[in-house]
JSON list of C-alpha atoms in Angstrom, two decimals:
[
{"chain": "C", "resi": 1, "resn": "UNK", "atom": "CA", "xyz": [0.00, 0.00, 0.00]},
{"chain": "C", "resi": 2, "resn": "UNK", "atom": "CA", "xyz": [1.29, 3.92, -0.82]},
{"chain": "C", "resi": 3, "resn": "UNK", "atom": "CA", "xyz": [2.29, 5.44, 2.31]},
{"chain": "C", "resi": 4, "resn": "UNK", "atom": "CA", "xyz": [2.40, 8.83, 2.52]},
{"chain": "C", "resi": 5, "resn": "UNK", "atom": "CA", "xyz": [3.31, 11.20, 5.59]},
{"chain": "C", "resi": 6, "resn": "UNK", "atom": "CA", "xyz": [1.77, 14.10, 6.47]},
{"chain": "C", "resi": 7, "resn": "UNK", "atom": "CA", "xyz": [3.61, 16.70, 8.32]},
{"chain": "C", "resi": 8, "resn": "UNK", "atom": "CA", "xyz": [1.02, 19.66, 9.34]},
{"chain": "C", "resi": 9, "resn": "UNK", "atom": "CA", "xyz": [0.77, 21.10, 12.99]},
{"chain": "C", "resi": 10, "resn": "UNK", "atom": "CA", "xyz": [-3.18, 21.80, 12.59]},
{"chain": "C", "resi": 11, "resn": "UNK", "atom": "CA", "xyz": [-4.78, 18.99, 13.62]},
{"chain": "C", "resi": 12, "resn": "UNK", "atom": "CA", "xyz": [-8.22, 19.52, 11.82]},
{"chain": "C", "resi": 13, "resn": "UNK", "atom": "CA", "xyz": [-6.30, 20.39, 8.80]},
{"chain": "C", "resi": 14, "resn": "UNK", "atom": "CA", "xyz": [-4.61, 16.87, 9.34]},
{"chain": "C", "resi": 15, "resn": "UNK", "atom": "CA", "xyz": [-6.88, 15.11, 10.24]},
{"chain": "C", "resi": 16, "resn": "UNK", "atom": "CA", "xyz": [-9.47, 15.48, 7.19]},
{"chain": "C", "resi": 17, "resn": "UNK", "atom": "CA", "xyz": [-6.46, 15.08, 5.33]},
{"chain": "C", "resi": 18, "resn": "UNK", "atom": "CA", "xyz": [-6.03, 11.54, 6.73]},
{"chain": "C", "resi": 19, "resn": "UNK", "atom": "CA", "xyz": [-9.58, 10.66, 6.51]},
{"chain": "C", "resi": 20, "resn": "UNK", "atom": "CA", "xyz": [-9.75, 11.59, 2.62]},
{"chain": "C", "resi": 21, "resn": "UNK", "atom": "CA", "xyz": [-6.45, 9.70, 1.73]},
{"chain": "C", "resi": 22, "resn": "UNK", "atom": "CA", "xyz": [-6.99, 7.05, 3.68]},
{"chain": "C", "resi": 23, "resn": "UNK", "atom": "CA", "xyz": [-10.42, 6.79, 1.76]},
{"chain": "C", "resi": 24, "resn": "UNK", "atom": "CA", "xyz": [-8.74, 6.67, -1.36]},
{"chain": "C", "resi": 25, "resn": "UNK", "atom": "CA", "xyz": [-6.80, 3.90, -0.76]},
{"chain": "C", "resi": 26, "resn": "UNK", "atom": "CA", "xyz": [-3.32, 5.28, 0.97]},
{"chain": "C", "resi": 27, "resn": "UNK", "atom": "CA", "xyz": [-1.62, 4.73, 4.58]},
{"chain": "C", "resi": 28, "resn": "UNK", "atom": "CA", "xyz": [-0.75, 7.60, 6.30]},
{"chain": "C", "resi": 29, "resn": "UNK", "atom": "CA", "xyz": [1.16, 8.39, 9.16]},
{"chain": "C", "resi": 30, "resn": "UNK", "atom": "CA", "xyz": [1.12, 11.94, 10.71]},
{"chain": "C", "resi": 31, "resn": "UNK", "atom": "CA", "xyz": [3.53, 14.25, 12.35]},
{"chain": "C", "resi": 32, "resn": "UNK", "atom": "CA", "xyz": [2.90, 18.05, 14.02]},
{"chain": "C", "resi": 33, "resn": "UNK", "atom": "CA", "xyz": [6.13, 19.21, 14.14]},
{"chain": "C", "resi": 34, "resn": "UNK", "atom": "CA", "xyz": [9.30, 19.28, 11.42]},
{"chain": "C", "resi": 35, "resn": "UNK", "atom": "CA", "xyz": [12.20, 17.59, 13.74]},
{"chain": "C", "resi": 36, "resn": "UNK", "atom": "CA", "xyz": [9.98, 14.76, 14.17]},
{"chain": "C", "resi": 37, "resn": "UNK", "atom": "CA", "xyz": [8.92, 13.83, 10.67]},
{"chain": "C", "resi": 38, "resn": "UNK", "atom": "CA", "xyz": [12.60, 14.63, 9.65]},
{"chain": "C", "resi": 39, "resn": "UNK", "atom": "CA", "xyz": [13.60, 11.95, 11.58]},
{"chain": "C", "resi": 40, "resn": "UNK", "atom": "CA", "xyz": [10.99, 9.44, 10.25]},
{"chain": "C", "resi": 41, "resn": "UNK", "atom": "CA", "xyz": [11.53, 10.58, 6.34]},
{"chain": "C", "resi": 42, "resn": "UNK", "atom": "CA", "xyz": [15.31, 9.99, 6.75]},
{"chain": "C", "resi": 43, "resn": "UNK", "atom": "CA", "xyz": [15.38, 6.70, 8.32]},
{"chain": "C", "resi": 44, "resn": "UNK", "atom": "CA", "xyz": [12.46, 5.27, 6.07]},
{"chain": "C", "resi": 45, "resn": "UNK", "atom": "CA", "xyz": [11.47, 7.34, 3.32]},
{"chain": "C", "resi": 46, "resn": "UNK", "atom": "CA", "xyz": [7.72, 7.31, 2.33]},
{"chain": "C", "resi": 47, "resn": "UNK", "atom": "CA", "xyz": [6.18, 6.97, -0.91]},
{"chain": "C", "resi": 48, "resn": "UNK", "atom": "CA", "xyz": [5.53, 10.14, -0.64]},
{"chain": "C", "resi": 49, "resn": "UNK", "atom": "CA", "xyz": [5.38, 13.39, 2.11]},
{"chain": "C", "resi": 50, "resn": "UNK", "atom": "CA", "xyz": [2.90, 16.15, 2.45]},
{"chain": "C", "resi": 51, "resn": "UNK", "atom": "CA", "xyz": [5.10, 19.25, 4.28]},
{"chain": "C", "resi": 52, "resn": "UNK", "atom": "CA", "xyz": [3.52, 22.27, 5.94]},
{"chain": "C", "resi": 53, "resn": "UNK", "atom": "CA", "xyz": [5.74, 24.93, 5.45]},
{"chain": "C", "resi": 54, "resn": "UNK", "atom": "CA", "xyz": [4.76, 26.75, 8.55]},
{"chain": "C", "resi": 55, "resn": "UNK", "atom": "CA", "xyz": [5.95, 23.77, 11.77]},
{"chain": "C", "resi": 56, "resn": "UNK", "atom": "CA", "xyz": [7.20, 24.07, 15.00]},
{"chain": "C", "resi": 57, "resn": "UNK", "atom": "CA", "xyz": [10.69, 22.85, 16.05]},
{"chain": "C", "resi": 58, "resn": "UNK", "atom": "CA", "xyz": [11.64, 22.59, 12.50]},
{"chain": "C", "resi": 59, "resn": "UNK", "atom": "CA", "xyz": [10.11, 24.54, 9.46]},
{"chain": "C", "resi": 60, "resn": "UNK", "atom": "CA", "xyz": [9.04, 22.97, 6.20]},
{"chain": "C", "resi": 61, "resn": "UNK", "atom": "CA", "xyz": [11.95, 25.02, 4.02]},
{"chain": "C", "resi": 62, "resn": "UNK", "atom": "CA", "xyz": [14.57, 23.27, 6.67]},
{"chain": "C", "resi": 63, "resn": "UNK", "atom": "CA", "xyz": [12.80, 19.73, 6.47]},
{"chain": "C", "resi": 64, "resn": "UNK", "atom": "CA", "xyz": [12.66, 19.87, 2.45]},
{"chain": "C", "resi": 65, "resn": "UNK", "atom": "CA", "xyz": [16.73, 20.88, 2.62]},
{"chain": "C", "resi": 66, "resn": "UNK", "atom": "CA", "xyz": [17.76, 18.13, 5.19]},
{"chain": "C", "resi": 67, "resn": "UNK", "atom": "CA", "xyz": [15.39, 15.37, 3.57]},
{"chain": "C", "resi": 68, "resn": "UNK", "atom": "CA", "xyz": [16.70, 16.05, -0.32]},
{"chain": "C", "resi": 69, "resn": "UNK", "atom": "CA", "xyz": [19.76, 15.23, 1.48]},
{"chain": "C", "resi": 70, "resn": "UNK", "atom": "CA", "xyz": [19.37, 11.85, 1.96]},
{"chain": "C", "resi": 71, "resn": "UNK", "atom": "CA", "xyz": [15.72, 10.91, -0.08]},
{"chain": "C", "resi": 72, "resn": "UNK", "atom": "CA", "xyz": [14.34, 11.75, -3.37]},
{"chain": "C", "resi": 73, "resn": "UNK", "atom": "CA", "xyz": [10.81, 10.58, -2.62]},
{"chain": "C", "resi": 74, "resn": "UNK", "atom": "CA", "xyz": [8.08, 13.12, -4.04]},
{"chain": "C", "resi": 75, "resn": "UNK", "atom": "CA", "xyz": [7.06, 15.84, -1.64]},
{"chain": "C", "resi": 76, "resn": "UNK", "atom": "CA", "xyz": [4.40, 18.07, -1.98]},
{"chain": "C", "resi": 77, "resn": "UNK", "atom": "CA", "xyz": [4.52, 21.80, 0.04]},
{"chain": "C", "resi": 78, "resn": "UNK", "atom": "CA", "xyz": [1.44, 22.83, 1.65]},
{"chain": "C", "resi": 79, "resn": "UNK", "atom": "CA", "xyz": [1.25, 26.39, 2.55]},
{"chain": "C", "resi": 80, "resn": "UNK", "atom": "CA", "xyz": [-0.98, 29.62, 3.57]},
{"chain": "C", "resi": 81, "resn": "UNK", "atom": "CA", "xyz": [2.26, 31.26, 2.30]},
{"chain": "C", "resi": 82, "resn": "UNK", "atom": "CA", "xyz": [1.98, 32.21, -1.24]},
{"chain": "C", "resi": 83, "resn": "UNK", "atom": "CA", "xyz": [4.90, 34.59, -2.08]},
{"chain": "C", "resi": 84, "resn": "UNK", "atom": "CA", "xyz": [6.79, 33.87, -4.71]},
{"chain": "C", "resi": 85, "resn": "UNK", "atom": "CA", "xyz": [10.09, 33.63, -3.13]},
{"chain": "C", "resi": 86, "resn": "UNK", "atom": "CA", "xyz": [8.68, 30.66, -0.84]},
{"chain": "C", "resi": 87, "resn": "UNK", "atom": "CA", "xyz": [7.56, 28.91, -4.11]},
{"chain": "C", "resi": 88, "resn": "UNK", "atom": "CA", "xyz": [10.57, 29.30, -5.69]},
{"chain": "C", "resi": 89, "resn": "UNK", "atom": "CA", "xyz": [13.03, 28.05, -3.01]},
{"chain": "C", "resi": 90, "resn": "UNK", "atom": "CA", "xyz": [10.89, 24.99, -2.13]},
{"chain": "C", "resi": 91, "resn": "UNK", "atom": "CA", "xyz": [10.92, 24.38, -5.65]},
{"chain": "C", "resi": 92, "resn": "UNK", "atom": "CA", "xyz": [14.43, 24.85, -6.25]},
{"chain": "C", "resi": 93, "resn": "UNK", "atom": "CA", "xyz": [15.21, 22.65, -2.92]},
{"chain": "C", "resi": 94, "resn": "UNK", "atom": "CA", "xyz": [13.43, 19.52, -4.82]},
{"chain": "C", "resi": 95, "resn": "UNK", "atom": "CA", "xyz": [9.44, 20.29, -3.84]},
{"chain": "C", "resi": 96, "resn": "UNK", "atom": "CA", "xyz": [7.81, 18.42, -6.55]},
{"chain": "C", "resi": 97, "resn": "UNK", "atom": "CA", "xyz": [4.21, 20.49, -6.27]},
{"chain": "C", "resi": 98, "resn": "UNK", "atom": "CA", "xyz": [2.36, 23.46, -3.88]},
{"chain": "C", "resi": 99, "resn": "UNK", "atom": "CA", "xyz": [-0.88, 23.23, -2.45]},
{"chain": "C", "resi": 100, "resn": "UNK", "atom": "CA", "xyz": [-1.82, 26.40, -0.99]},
{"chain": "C", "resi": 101, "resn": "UNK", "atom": "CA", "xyz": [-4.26, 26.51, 1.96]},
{"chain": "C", "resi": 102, "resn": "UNK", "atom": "CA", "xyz": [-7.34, 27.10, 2.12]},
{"chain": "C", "resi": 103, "resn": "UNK", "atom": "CA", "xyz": [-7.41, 23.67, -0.53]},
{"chain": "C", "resi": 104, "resn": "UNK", "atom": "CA", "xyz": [-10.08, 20.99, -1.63]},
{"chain": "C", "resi": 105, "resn": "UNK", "atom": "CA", "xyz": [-9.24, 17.63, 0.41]},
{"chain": "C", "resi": 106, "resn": "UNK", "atom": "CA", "xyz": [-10.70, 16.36, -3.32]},
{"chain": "C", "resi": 107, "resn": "UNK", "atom": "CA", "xyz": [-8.19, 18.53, -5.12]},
{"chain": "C", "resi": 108, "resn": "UNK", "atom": "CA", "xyz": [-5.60, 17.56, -2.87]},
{"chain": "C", "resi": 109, "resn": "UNK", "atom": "CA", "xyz": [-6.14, 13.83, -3.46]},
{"chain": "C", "resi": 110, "resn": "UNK", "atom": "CA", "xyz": [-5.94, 14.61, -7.05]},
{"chain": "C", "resi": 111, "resn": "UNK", "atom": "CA", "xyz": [-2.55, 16.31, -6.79]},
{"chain": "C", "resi": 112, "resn": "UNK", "atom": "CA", "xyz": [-1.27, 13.58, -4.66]},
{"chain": "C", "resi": 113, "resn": "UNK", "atom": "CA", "xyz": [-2.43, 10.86, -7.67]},
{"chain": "C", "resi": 114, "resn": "UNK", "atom": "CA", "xyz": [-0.70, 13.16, -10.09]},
{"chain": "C", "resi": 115, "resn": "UNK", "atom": "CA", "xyz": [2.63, 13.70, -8.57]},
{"chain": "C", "resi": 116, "resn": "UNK", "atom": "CA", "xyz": [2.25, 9.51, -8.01]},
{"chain": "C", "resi": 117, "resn": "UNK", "atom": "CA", "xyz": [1.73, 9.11, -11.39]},
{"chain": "C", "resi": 118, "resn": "UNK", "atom": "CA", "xyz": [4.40, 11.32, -12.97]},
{"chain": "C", "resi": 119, "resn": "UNK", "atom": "CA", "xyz": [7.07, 10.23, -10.39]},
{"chain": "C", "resi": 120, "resn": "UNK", "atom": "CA", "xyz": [6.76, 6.71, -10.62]},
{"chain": "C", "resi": 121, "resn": "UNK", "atom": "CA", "xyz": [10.16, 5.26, -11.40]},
{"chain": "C", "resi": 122, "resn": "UNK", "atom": "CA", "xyz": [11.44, 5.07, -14.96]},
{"chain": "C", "resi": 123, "resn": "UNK", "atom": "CA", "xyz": [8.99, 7.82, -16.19]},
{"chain": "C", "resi": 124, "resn": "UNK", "atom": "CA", "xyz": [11.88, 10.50, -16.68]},
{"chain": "C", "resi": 125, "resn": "UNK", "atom": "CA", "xyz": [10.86, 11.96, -20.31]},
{"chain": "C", "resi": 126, "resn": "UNK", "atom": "CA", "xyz": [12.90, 11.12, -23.46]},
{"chain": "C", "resi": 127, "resn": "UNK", "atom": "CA", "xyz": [14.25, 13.16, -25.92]},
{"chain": "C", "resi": 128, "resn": "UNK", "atom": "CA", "xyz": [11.51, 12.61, -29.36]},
{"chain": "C", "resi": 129, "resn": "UNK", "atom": "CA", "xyz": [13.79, 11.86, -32.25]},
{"chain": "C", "resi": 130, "resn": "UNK", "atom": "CA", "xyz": [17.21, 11.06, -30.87]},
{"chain": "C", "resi": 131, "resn": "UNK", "atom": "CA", "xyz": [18.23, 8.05, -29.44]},
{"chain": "C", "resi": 132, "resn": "UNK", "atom": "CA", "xyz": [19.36, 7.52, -26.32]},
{"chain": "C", "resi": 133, "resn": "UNK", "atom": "CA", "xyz": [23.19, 6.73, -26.15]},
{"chain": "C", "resi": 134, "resn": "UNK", "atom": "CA", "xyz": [25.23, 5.08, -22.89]},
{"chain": "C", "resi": 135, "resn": "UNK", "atom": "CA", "xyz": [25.87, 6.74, -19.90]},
{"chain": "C", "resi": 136, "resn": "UNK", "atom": "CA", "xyz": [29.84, 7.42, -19.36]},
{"chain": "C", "resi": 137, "resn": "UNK", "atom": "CA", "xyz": [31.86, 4.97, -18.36]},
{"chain": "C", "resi": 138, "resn": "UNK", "atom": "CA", "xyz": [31.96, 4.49, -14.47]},
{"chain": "C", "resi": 139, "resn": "UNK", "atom": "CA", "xyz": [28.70, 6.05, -14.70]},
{"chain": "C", "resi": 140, "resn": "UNK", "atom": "CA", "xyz": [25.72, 3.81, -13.49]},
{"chain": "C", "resi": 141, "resn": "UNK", "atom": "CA", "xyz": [22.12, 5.24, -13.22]},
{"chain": "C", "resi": 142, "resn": "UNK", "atom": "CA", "xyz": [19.09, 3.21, -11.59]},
{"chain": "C", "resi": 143, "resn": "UNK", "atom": "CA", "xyz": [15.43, 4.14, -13.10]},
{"chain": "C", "resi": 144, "resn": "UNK", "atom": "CA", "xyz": [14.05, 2.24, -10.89]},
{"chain": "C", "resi": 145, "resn": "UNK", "atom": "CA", "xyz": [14.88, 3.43, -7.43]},
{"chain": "C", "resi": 146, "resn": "UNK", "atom": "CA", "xyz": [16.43, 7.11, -8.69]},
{"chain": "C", "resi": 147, "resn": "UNK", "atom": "CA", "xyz": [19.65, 6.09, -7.93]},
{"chain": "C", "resi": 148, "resn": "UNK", "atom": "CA", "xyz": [22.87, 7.15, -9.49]},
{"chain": "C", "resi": 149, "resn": "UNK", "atom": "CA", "xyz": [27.02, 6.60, -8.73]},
{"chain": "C", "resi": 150, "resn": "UNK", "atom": "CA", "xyz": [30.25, 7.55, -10.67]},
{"chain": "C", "resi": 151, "resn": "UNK", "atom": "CA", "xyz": [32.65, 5.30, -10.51]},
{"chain": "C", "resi": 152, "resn": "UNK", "atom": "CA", "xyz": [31.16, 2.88, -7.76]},
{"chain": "C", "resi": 153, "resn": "UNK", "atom": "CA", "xyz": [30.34, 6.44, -5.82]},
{"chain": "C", "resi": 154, "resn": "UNK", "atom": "CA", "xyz": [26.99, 6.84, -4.93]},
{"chain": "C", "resi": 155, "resn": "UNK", "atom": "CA", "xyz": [25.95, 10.83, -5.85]},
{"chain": "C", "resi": 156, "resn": "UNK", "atom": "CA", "xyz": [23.14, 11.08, -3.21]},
{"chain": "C", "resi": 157, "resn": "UNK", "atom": "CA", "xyz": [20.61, 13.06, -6.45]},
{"chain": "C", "resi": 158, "resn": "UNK", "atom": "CA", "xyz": [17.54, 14.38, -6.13]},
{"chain": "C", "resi": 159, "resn": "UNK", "atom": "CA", "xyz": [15.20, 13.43, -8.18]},
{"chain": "C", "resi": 160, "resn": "UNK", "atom": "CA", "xyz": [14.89, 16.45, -9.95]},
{"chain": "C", "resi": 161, "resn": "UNK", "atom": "CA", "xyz": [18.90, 16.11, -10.72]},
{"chain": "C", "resi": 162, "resn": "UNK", "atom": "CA", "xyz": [18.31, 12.36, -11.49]},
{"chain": "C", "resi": 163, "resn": "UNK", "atom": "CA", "xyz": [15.77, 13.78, -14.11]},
{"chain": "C", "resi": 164, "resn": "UNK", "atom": "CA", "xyz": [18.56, 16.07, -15.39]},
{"chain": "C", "resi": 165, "resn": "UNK", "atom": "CA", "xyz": [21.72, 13.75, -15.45]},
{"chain": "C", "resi": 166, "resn": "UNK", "atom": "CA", "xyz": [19.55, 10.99, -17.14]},
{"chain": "C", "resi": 167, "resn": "UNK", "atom": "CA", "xyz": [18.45, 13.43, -19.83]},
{"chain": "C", "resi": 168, "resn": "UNK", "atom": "CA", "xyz": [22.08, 14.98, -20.12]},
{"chain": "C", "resi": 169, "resn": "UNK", "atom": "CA", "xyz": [24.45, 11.86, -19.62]},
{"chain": "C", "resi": 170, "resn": "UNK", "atom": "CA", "xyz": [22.22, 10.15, -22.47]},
{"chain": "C", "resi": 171, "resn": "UNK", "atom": "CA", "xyz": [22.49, 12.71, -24.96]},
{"chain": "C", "resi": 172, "resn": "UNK", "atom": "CA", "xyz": [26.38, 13.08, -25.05]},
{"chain": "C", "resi": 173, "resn": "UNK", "atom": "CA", "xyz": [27.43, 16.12, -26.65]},
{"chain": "C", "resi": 174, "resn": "UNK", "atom": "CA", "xyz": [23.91, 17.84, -27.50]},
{"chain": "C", "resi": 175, "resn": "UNK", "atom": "CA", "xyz": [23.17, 21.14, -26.41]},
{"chain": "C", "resi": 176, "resn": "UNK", "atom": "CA", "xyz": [20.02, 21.41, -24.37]},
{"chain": "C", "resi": 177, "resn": "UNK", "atom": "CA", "xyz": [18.79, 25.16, -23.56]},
{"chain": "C", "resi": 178, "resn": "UNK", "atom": "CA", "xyz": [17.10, 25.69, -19.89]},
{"chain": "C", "resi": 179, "resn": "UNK", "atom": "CA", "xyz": [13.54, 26.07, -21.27]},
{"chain": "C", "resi": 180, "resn": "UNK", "atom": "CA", "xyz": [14.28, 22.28, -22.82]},
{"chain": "C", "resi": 181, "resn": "UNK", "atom": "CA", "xyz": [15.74, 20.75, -19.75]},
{"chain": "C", "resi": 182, "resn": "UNK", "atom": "CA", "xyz": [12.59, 22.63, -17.86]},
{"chain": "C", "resi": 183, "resn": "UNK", "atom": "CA", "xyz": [10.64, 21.15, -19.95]},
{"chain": "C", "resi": 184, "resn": "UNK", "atom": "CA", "xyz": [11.60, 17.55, -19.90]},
{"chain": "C", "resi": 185, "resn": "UNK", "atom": "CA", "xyz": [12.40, 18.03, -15.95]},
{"chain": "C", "resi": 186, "resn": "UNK", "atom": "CA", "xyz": [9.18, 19.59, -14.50]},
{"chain": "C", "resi": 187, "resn": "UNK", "atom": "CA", "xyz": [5.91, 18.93, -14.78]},
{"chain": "C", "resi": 188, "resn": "UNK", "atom": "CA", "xyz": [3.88, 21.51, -17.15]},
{"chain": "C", "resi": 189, "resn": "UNK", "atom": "CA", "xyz": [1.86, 22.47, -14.09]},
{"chain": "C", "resi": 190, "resn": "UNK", "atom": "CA", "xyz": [4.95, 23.32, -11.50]},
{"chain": "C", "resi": 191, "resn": "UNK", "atom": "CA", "xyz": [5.50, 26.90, -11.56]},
{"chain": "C", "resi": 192, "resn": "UNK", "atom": "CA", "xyz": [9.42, 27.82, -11.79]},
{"chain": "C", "resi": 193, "resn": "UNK", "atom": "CA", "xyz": [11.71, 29.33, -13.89]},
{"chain": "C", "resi": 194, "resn": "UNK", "atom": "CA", "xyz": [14.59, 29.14, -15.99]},
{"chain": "C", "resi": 195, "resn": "UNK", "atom": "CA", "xyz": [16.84, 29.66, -13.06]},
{"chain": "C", "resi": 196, "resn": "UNK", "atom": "CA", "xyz": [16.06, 26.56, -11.04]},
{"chain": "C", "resi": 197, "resn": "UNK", "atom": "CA", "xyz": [17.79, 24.78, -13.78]},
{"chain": "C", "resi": 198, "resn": "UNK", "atom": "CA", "xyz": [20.95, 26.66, -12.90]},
{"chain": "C", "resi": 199, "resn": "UNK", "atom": "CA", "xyz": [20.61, 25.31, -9.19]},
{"chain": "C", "resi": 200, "resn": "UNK", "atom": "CA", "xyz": [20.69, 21.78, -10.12]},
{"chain": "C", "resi": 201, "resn": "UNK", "atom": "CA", "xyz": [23.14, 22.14, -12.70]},
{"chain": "C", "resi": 202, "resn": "UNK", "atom": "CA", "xyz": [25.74, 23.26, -10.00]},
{"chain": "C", "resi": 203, "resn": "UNK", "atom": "CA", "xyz": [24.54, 20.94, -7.68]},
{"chain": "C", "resi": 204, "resn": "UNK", "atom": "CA", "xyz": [25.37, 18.07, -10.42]},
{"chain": "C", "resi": 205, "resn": "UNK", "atom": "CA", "xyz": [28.60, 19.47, -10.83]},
{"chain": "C", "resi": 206, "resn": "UNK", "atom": "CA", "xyz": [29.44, 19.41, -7.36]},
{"chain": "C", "resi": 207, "resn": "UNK", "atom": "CA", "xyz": [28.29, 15.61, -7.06]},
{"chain": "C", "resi": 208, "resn": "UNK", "atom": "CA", "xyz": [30.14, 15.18, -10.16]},
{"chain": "C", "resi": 209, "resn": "UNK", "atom": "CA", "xyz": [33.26, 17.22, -9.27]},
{"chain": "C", "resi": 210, "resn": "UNK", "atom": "CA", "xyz": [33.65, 15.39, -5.58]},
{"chain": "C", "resi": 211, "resn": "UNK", "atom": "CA", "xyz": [34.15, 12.06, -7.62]},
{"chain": "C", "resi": 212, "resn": "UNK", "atom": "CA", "xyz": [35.69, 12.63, -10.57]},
{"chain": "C", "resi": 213, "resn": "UNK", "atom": "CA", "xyz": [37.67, 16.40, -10.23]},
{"chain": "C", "resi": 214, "resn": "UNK", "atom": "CA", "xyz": [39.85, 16.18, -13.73]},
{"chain": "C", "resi": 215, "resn": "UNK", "atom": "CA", "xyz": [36.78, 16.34, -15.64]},
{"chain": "C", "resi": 216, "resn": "UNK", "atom": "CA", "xyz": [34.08, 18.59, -16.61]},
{"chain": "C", "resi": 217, "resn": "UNK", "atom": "CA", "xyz": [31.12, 16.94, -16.49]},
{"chain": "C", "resi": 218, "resn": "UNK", "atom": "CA", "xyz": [28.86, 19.39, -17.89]},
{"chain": "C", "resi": 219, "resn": "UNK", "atom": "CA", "xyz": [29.62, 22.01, -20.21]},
{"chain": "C", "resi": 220, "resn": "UNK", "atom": "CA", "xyz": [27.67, 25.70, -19.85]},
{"chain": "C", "resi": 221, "resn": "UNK", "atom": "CA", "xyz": [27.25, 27.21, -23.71]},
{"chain": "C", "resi": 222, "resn": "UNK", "atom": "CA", "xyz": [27.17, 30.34, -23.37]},
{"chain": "C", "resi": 223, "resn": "UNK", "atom": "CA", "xyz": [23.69, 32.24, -23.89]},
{"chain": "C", "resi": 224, "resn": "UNK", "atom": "CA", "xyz": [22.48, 28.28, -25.41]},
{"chain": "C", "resi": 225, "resn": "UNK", "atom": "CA", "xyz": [22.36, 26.41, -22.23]},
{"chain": "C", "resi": 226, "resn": "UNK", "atom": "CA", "xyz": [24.19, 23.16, -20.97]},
{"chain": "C", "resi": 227, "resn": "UNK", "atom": "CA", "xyz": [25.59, 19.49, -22.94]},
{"chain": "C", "resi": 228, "resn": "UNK", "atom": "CA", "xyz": [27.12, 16.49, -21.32]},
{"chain": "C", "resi": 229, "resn": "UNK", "atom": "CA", "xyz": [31.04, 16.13, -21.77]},
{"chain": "C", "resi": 230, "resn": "UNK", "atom": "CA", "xyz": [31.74, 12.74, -21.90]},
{"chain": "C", "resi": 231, "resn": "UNK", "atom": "CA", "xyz": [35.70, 12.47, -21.07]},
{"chain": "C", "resi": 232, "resn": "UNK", "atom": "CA", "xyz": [37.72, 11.14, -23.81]},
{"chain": "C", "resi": 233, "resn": "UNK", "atom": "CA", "xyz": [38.56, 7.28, -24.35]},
{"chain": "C", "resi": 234, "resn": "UNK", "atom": "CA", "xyz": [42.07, 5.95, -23.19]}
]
């Protein structure tokens, strides 16, 4: 059965949020406060987490950081918070949707299904009309459970990054602008921008860098966007 945590401090709020998804067919477990479910996402990740931004002990922003540390599960924000800035760190920190309060319990189940759906392993998009090549060599990558390592090294990805190395490290040598790797990264209905591609991108080639320093990994064209640099054979 999907489990799914919810982390919200308002127990009404949580509780009707149990009773619909546990109508629909999920488990749930439930935490009021951020330290707490922290603890619980790191030492057995969900299926996937709903995360008040707005928690005592620990907020939501500090939860999302410290978890995408360790899990790439799907996590969905919810928040009476609607600035932009909020939405765009979450987002950039690996939130995979917003739900901002006062919501539906329908519509929420319905954005839970979605970000299911489109998360499920091996459904990173393709590229239509190029074949996908090998990875590097020394480079491994797991569709299945969003795992990746370089030489025998795990990298510890999100799974936004996953998305992003997969599409990159497949494509050797083409020239993907941000709007593209948005595109093929993101779900239409997440609102970011170009610039949470450049996030990622230097998160990648810090992974990338702490393994393998003699080679750039992935090459910034200027005013284009980004290609994969596979490093020349022996």
């Amino acid at each position: 059965m999907t489990r799914i945590v919810i982390v919200e401090d308002e127990i009404d709020i949580a509780s009707v949020v149990q009773d619909y998804l546990r109508h629909s067919g999920y488990e749930t477990t439930h935490f009021a406060d951020g330290q707490s479910a922290l603890e619980s996402i790191v030492a057995s990740p969900p299926d996937l987490t709903l995360l008040d931004i707005m928690l005592p002990r620990l907020d939501g922003i500090e939860v999302l950081r410290r978890a995408r540390e360790h899990t790439a599960h799907p996590i969905i924000m919810l928040t009476a918070r609607i600035e932009e800035v909020d939405r765009l760190l979450g987002l950039e920190l690996g939130a995979d949707d917003y739900v901002c309060k006062p919501f539906s319990p329908r519509e929420l189940v319905a954005r839970v299904r979605a970000v299911l759906r489109r998360t499920a392993p091996g459904n990173v998009p393709g590229v239509p009309g190029q074949a996908p090549q090998s990875e590097a060599p020394g480079l491994v990558l797991d569709d299945v459970h969003w795992r990746a390592s370089l030489e025998g090294t795990p990298l510890n990805l999100t799974r936004r990054e996953f998305g992003l190395l997969q599409v990159l490290s497949r494509h050797p040598g083409r020239i993907f602008s941000r709007a593209r790797l948005l595109e093929l990264a993101y779900d239409d209905t997440v609102d970011v921008t170009e610039r949470a591609i450049d996030s990622h991108v230097k998160n990648l080639r810090r992974k990338l860098g702490a393994v393998s320093p003699a080679h750039d990994w992935i090459r910034s064209v200027y005013g284009v966007g980004f290609a994969w640099e596979a490093p020349p054979q022996p």
